Every structure is written in C-alpha cells, then in structure tokens.
Amino acid sequence: MQVKESALSACASAGSVRELEDVRVRFLGKKGELTLILRGMGQLSPEERPAIGKLVNEVRGQVEAALAARTESLAQAETEARLKAETLDLSLPGRRPGRGTKHPLNIIFEDLQRIFVGMGFQVVEGPEIETDYYNFEALNVPPDHPARDMQDTFYITEEFLLRSQTSPVQIRVMERQEPPVRIIAPGKVYRRDADATHSPMFHQVEGLVVDKGITFGDLKGTLMELARSLYGDREVRFRPSFFPFTEPSAEMDISCIVCEGAGCRVCKGTGWLEVLGSGMVHPRVLEMAGYDPNQVTGFAFGIGLERLAMTRYGIEDIRLLFENDLRFLRQF
Ligand code: DAH
C-alpha cells in the first residue's frame, strides 16, 4: 500500500516533534490521507470491503505506532540537546557581592563605646525631639541664652525642638535612676548652622558620672584615659571654659596630630586640637533632676564625633561625612 510507505517514510524523516505532528495531521487527521480512504469505503463492493477495511486499519495502527515511537525518540533527543546547551559551568567564579566599609563616624563611635564600656559606663539613648525644658531649662541654660535663639535651634513648636545637644539625656537618666550613674549617651543633634565645618545634623557622645564624692580628679583621670586610648601618648591639656550646666567647666585639647604642636592649618596655628567640653555638674542641675547636691557630685562631658573624625582622618569638609560618595567612604 503506497500510503503506508509514504506515511512511514515521512514519519522517519521528521526532524522534530512539531514536524511529526504535521505528519500525523497529514495522514490521520480529519482530512488525512488514510482517513479519506476509510471514508471512501462506502463506494467499495461488499465483497471487497472487509479485506480493504482490515488492511487500512492495520496500516493505521502501524502508522500510529511509528508516530508514537518516533515522537518518543525525538522528544528524548530534544531534551538531551537542551540539557547539553544549558549546562552550567560550575567552575566559573561567582560575582562577589559588594562589601561595604564602616563609616568613619561609626569607627570613631565604636572606639569610644569600647573605651567607656571598658570603664563600666552604660550606653543609653534619648529622644531627638526634645522639650525646651530638657534641652535648656533643666540644664540651667538661661532664657536669654543665645543658643535658645530661633537662629541657633530648630523649633518645632514653642515647647518642642530638635535637641541641640545630647546633654538633655543627663536629666532624663537622673530623673529615672538613683545614683550612682555612669553613662554615655550617643546620638544625633541639630543646629541651624551649615558650612565646611558645621552641619545642621551632627553627632555627640554625652557622658555623665554622678556618685558620692566624685571630684574633678575623677573627671581628669577618666578623660585622660580616654585621650590615651584614642591618641596614645599625645600631650593633653585642660583649658578653663564655660557651660551653663557645669561649674567649673573645662575643655580638653590634645597636641595637634598633624604638626605635633608646632602650629599648622589643621590646628589654626595654635598647636592644639579641641576634643571635648566637660565640667563638674552644676548643683542646680543635680537639684532640678531630683538629686541632693549635698549628697552627690558628678562630672559630665560632651564629645563631637564629626570633629574627632575630621582631626583623626584629616577631613577638611564636614559635608563629606554625609554625602555618601563611595570614593570617599571606601577609604576607611
Ligand atoms: N553640650 C555641650 C555642647 O553641645 C557639650 C558639653 C560640654 C557637654 C560640657 C557636657 C559638658 O556634658 O559637661 O556644646
């Protein structure tokens, strides 16, 4: 039978599962060649019909079997080819994820935290939105003090403001805790100031120690130990100063890390770099926070993190610390 030959050879030469489907339609479909022959059976004489019918059905069975076998082997070949084409080269090194570096301010803060925690200080935090009371009044800052001006402090309402210093955390700690107190309070502070050495947002680390019999000697010993841990055997000096919440007050300087005291651009010719403000906690401040200044005394200090970072790394513009320029940040 000629149809059988051509169906089987079409089947054998089909190169894909899709071509095979065309072969199936061509021979076995509704208008397929074999189908039409079966349909034409009616025109045969009754004697011929059984033999021809049997033959056509046999051929159909053979063609179906050939299609099925060929489909399977083609499908298998296609899968194999696809698997080969999609092989993963497991020896190819992966792309390394970008590794960040520590921000210089975090490096400095972690140093400070390690030093103070080593001396038994606790780390506490306070709110960045403060009240006028905690930020100024309870710290003995008089109503006409220039820091209270609209020009210097970001006010939210008359009562609420963005804290201009971390010192209010001193008050919050003393209000909720009996002495002894030994804390540092790191965080963001805000001032209306913006140029190469001032940023409207910057960071401070506040310190407070209150107990029976705390003296200026404790202040000096603690802060000199801090200077030694941070800067090694550099020279340190305490310079009289003024803060409303401490009496007496002192600022601590170290000999300039660039010129070693000779005088240069970084230390503005003085040979010294200012590291922090400090002092003995003012009796009025202790009193307002609920402590008895006849029973306990204390010292406090405030460190500007940006200034520390700028002097340590020789950064001349404070804005570099906040611009997130990777060329800058990758250097630390
Ligand atoms: N709060 C001061 C400032 O922002 C820094 C300071 C000075 C904090 C002396 C203190 C201190 O606790 O005793 O300039």
Coordinates of C-alpha atoms and ligand atoms in Angstrom, one line a residue:
M1 CA 0.0 0.0 0.0
Q2 CA 1.5 3.3 -1.1
V3 CA 0.1 5.5 1.6
K4 CA 1.7 3.2 4.2
E5 CA 5.1 3.7 2.6
S6 CA 4.9 7.4 2.4
A7 CA 3.5 7.8 5.9
L8 CA 6.2 5.7 7.4
S9 CA 8.9 7.5 5.5
A10 CA 7.5 10.9 6.4
C11 CA 7.5 9.7 10.0
A12 CA 11.1 8.6 9.8
S13 CA 12.4 11.8 8.2
A14 CA 10.5 14.2 10.6
G15 CA 13.2 16.1 12.4
S16 CA 11.2 17.4 15.4
V17 CA 8.2 16.7 17.5
R18 CA 6.4 19.5 15.7
E19 CA 7.1 18.1 12.2
L20 CA 5.8 14.7 13.5
E21 CA 2.6 16.4 14.4
D22 CA 2.3 17.7 10.8
V23 CA 2.8 14.1 9.6
R24 CA 0.0 12.9 11.9
V25 CA -2.4 15.5 10.6
R26 CA -1.4 14.8 7.0
F27 CA -2.3 11.0 7.3
L28 CA -4.5 10.5 10.4
G29 CA -6.2 14.0 10.7
K30 CA -9.8 14.7 9.8
K31 CA -8.9 15.2 6.2
G32 CA -5.8 12.9 6.4
E33 CA -5.0 10.6 3.6
L34 CA -5.8 7.4 5.5
T35 CA -8.9 8.9 7.0
L36 CA -10.2 9.7 3.5
I37 CA -9.5 6.2 2.3
L38 CA -11.6 4.8 5.3
R39 CA -14.3 7.3 4.5
G40 CA -14.3 6.1 0.8
M41 CA -15.0 2.5 1.9
G42 CA -18.7 3.1 1.2
Q43 CA -18.1 3.1 -2.5
L44 CA -16.5 -0.4 -2.5
S45 CA -18.4 -3.5 -3.2
P46 CA -19.5 -5.5 -0.2
E47 CA -17.0 -8.3 -1.1
E48 CA -14.0 -6.0 -1.2
R49 CA -15.0 -4.1 2.0
P50 CA -13.8 -6.5 4.8
A51 CA -10.4 -7.1 3.3
I52 CA -9.7 -3.5 2.4
G53 CA -11.1 -2.3 5.8
K54 CA -8.8 -4.7 7.6
L55 CA -5.8 -3.6 5.6
V56 CA -6.5 0.1 6.1
N57 CA -6.9 -0.4 9.9
E58 CA -3.7 -2.3 10.1
V59 CA -1.9 0.4 8.2
R60 CA -3.4 3.0 10.6
G61 CA -2.2 1.0 13.6
Q62 CA 1.3 0.8 12.1
V63 CA 1.4 4.5 11.3
E64 CA 0.2 5.3 14.8
A65 CA 2.8 3.1 16.4
A66 CA 5.6 4.6 14.2
L67 CA 4.4 8.1 15.1
A68 CA 4.5 7.2 18.8
A69 CA 7.9 5.6 18.7
R70 CA 9.4 8.5 16.7
T71 CA 7.8 11.1 19.0
E72 CA 9.4 9.5 22.0
S73 CA 12.8 9.2 20.5
L74 CA 12.7 12.8 19.1
A75 CA 11.4 14.1 22.5
Q76 CA 14.3 12.4 24.2
A77 CA 16.8 13.8 21.8
E78 CA 15.4 17.2 22.2
T79 CA 15.7 17.0 26.0
E80 CA 19.2 15.8 25.7
A81 CA 20.2 18.6 23.4
R82 CA 18.5 21.2 25.6
L83 CA 20.3 19.8 28.7
K84 CA 23.6 19.9 26.9
A85 CA 23.1 23.5 25.8
E86 CA 22.0 24.6 29.2
T87 CA 24.9 23.1 31.1
L88 CA 26.1 25.3 34.0
D89 CA 29.8 25.9 34.2
L90 CA 30.3 25.3 37.9
S91 CA 34.0 26.2 37.7
L92 CA 33.2 29.8 36.9
P93 CA 33.9 32.1 39.9
G94 CA 30.7 33.9 41.1
R95 CA 30.4 37.6 41.2
R96 CA 31.4 38.9 44.6
P97 CA 28.7 40.9 46.4
G98 CA 29.8 44.5 47.0
R99 CA 31.3 44.6 50.5
G100 CA 30.6 47.9 52.4
T101 CA 33.1 49.6 54.7
K102 CA 32.5 51.1 58.1
H103 CA 31.5 54.8 58.1
P104 CA 34.3 56.8 59.7
L105 CA 31.7 58.1 62.3
N106 CA 30.9 54.6 63.2
I107 CA 34.5 53.7 63.6
I108 CA 35.1 56.5 66.0
F109 CA 31.9 55.8 67.9
E110 CA 32.7 52.1 68.3
D111 CA 36.2 53.1 69.6
L112 CA 34.6 55.5 72.2
Q113 CA 32.0 52.9 73.1
R114 CA 34.6 50.2 73.7
I115 CA 36.7 52.5 75.9
F116 CA 33.8 53.7 78.0
V117 CA 32.1 50.3 78.3
G118 CA 35.5 49.1 79.4
M119 CA 35.4 51.7 82.2
G120 CA 32.0 50.5 83.3
F121 CA 29.8 53.0 81.6
Q122 CA 26.3 52.1 80.3
V123 CA 25.1 53.2 76.9
V124 CA 21.7 55.0 76.9
E125 CA 19.7 56.9 74.3
G126 CA 17.3 59.8 74.5
P127 CA 14.8 61.4 72.0
E128 CA 15.9 63.6 69.2
I129 CA 12.7 65.6 69.5
E130 CA 13.1 67.2 72.9
T131 CA 11.2 69.7 75.0
D132 CA 12.6 73.2 75.8
Y133 CA 12.7 72.0 79.4
Y134 CA 15.1 69.1 78.9
N135 CA 17.2 70.8 76.2
F136 CA 17.7 74.1 78.0
E137 CA 15.8 74.8 81.3
A138 CA 16.8 71.8 83.3
L139 CA 20.4 72.3 82.1
N140 CA 20.5 75.7 83.7
V141 CA 20.6 77.5 80.3
P142 CA 19.0 80.9 81.0
P143 CA 16.0 82.1 78.9
D144 CA 18.1 84.8 77.1
H145 CA 21.0 82.4 76.2
P146 CA 21.9 82.8 72.5
A147 CA 21.6 79.0 71.9
R148 CA 17.9 79.4 72.5
D149 CA 17.5 81.8 69.6
M150 CA 15.5 80.9 66.6
Q151 CA 18.7 81.3 64.7
D152 CA 20.5 78.6 66.5
T153 CA 17.9 75.9 67.4
F154 CA 15.3 74.2 65.2
Y155 CA 12.0 74.7 67.0
I156 CA 9.0 72.6 66.1
T157 CA 6.6 74.4 68.4
E158 CA 7.3 76.8 71.3
E159 CA 7.7 73.7 73.5
F160 CA 9.2 71.1 71.2
L161 CA 12.5 71.4 69.4
L162 CA 15.2 69.2 67.7
R163 CA 17.7 68.7 70.5
S164 CA 20.8 70.9 70.0
Q165 CA 22.9 68.7 72.3
T166 CA 22.9 65.3 73.9
S167 CA 23.0 66.9 77.4
P168 CA 19.2 66.5 78.0
V169 CA 19.8 62.8 78.3
Q170 CA 21.7 63.5 81.5
I171 CA 18.5 64.9 83.0
R172 CA 16.3 62.1 81.7
V173 CA 18.7 59.5 83.2
M174 CA 18.9 61.2 86.6
E175 CA 15.2 61.6 86.8
R176 CA 14.6 57.9 86.5
Q177 CA 17.6 56.5 88.3
E178 CA 19.2 56.8 91.7
P179 CA 23.0 57.5 91.9
P180 CA 25.5 56.0 91.1
V181 CA 25.2 57.0 87.5
R182 CA 27.8 56.2 84.9
I183 CA 26.5 56.6 81.3
I184 CA 27.4 57.7 77.9
A185 CA 24.6 58.9 75.5
P186 CA 25.4 58.9 71.8
G187 CA 23.1 60.4 69.2
K188 CA 22.2 63.0 66.6
V189 CA 21.9 66.7 67.4
Y190 CA 20.7 69.6 65.3
R191 CA 21.7 73.2 64.9
R192 CA 20.9 75.9 62.4
D193 CA 24.4 76.0 61.0
A194 CA 25.9 74.9 57.7
D195 CA 29.3 75.4 56.2
A196 CA 32.6 73.4 55.7
T197 CA 32.9 72.8 59.5
H198 CA 29.3 72.9 60.6
S199 CA 26.4 70.6 59.7
P200 CA 22.8 71.1 60.6
M201 CA 22.8 67.5 61.9
F202 CA 25.8 66.1 63.7
H203 CA 26.6 63.6 66.4
Q204 CA 27.7 63.9 70.0
V205 CA 28.5 61.4 72.8
E206 CA 27.4 62.7 76.1
G207 CA 28.9 61.4 79.3
L208 CA 27.7 61.6 82.9
V209 CA 29.1 60.3 86.2
V210 CA 27.3 61.0 89.5
D211 CA 28.0 59.4 92.8
K212 CA 29.1 60.3 96.4
G213 CA 32.5 62.0 96.4
I214 CA 33.1 62.4 92.6
T215 CA 35.8 65.1 92.1
F216 CA 37.5 67.0 89.3
G217 CA 40.3 64.5 89.7
D218 CA 37.9 61.7 88.6
L219 CA 37.0 63.9 85.5
K220 CA 40.6 64.4 84.6
G221 CA 41.6 60.8 85.2
T222 CA 38.7 59.5 83.1
L223 CA 39.2 61.9 80.2
M224 CA 42.9 61.5 80.1
E225 CA 42.5 57.7 79.9
L226 CA 40.1 58.4 77.0
A227 CA 42.7 60.6 75.3
R228 CA 45.4 57.9 75.9
S229 CA 43.2 55.2 74.4
L230 CA 42.3 57.3 71.4
Y231 CA 45.6 59.1 70.7
G232 CA 48.4 57.3 72.6
D233 CA 50.9 59.3 74.4
R234 CA 49.9 62.7 72.9
E235 CA 50.0 65.7 75.1
V236 CA 46.7 66.7 76.8
R237 CA 45.6 70.0 78.4
F238 CA 42.5 71.2 80.2
R239 CA 41.5 74.7 79.5
P240 CA 39.0 76.7 81.6
S241 CA 35.7 77.2 79.8
F242 CA 32.1 77.9 80.4
F243 CA 28.9 75.8 80.1
P244 CA 25.7 76.7 82.0
F245 CA 25.3 73.2 83.3
T246 CA 28.8 72.7 84.7
E247 CA 30.9 74.6 87.3
P248 CA 33.8 74.6 86.9
S249 CA 34.0 73.9 83.2
A250 CA 36.9 72.8 81.1
E251 CA 37.7 71.9 77.5
M252 CA 40.2 69.2 76.8
D253 CA 42.7 69.6 74.0
I254 CA 45.3 67.3 72.5
S255 CA 48.5 68.4 70.8
C256 CA 47.8 68.7 67.1
I257 CA 48.1 65.3 65.4
V258 CA 49.3 66.9 62.2
C259 CA 52.1 69.3 63.4
E260 CA 52.7 67.9 66.9
G261 CA 52.2 71.4 68.4
A262 CA 54.3 73.5 66.0
G263 CA 51.2 75.2 64.5
C264 CA 49.6 74.4 61.2
R265 CA 46.4 74.8 59.2
V266 CA 44.5 72.0 60.9
C267 CA 45.0 73.5 64.4
K268 CA 44.8 77.0 63.1
G269 CA 48.3 77.8 64.3
T270 CA 47.6 77.0 68.0
G271 CA 49.3 73.6 68.1
W272 CA 46.2 72.2 69.9
L273 CA 43.0 70.4 68.8
E274 CA 39.9 70.7 70.9
V275 CA 38.5 67.3 71.7
L276 CA 35.6 67.8 74.2
G277 CA 33.8 70.0 76.6
S278 CA 33.4 69.0 80.2
G279 CA 32.9 70.1 83.8
M280 CA 31.6 69.3 87.3
V281 CA 27.8 69.0 87.1
H282 CA 26.3 72.3 88.3
P283 CA 24.5 71.9 91.7
R284 CA 21.3 73.4 90.2
V285 CA 21.3 70.8 87.5
L286 CA 21.5 68.0 90.1
E287 CA 18.8 69.6 92.1
M288 CA 16.4 70.1 89.2
A289 CA 16.9 66.4 88.3
G290 CA 15.9 65.4 91.8
Y291 CA 19.3 64.7 93.3
D292 CA 20.7 66.3 96.5
P293 CA 23.8 68.3 95.6
N294 CA 25.0 68.0 99.3
Q295 CA 25.0 64.2 99.0
V296 CA 26.3 63.6 95.5
T297 CA 28.6 65.3 92.9
G298 CA 29.4 64.5 89.4
F299 CA 31.1 65.3 86.2
A300 CA 29.9 65.5 82.6
F301 CA 31.4 65.8 79.2
G302 CA 30.3 66.1 75.5
I303 CA 32.2 64.9 72.5
G304 CA 31.6 66.0 68.9
L305 CA 32.0 62.9 66.8
E306 CA 32.5 64.8 63.5
R307 CA 35.2 66.9 64.9
L308 CA 37.0 63.8 66.2
A309 CA 36.7 62.1 62.8
M310 CA 37.9 65.2 60.9
T311 CA 41.0 65.6 63.0
R312 CA 41.8 61.9 63.1
Y313 CA 41.5 61.4 59.4
G314 CA 42.4 64.9 58.2
I315 CA 39.0 65.5 56.6
E316 CA 38.6 69.2 55.8
D317 CA 35.0 69.4 54.8
I318 CA 32.3 68.0 57.2
R319 CA 29.9 67.5 54.3
L320 CA 32.0 64.6 53.0
L321 CA 30.8 62.7 56.0
F322 CA 27.1 62.9 54.9
E323 CA 27.3 62.9 51.1
N324 CA 27.7 59.1 50.8
D325 CA 30.3 59.4 48.0
L326 CA 31.7 55.9 47.7
R327 CA 35.1 57.2 46.6
F328 CA 35.3 58.9 50.0
L329 CA 33.8 56.2 52.1
R330 CA 35.9 53.3 50.6
Q331 CA 39.0 54.9 52.1
F332 CA 38.1 53.8 55.6
Ligands
DAH1 N1 26.5 70.2 75.4 C1 27.8 70.9 75.1 C2 27.7 71.4 73.6 O1 26.9 70.9 72.9 C3 28.9 70.0 75.2 C4 29.2 69.7 76.7 C5 30.0 70.5 77.4 C6 28.5 68.6 77.3 C7 30.3 70.2 78.7 C8 28.8 68.4 78.6 C9 29.6 69.2 79.3 O2 28.2 67.4 79.3 O3 29.9 68.9 80.7 O4 28.5 72.2 73.3

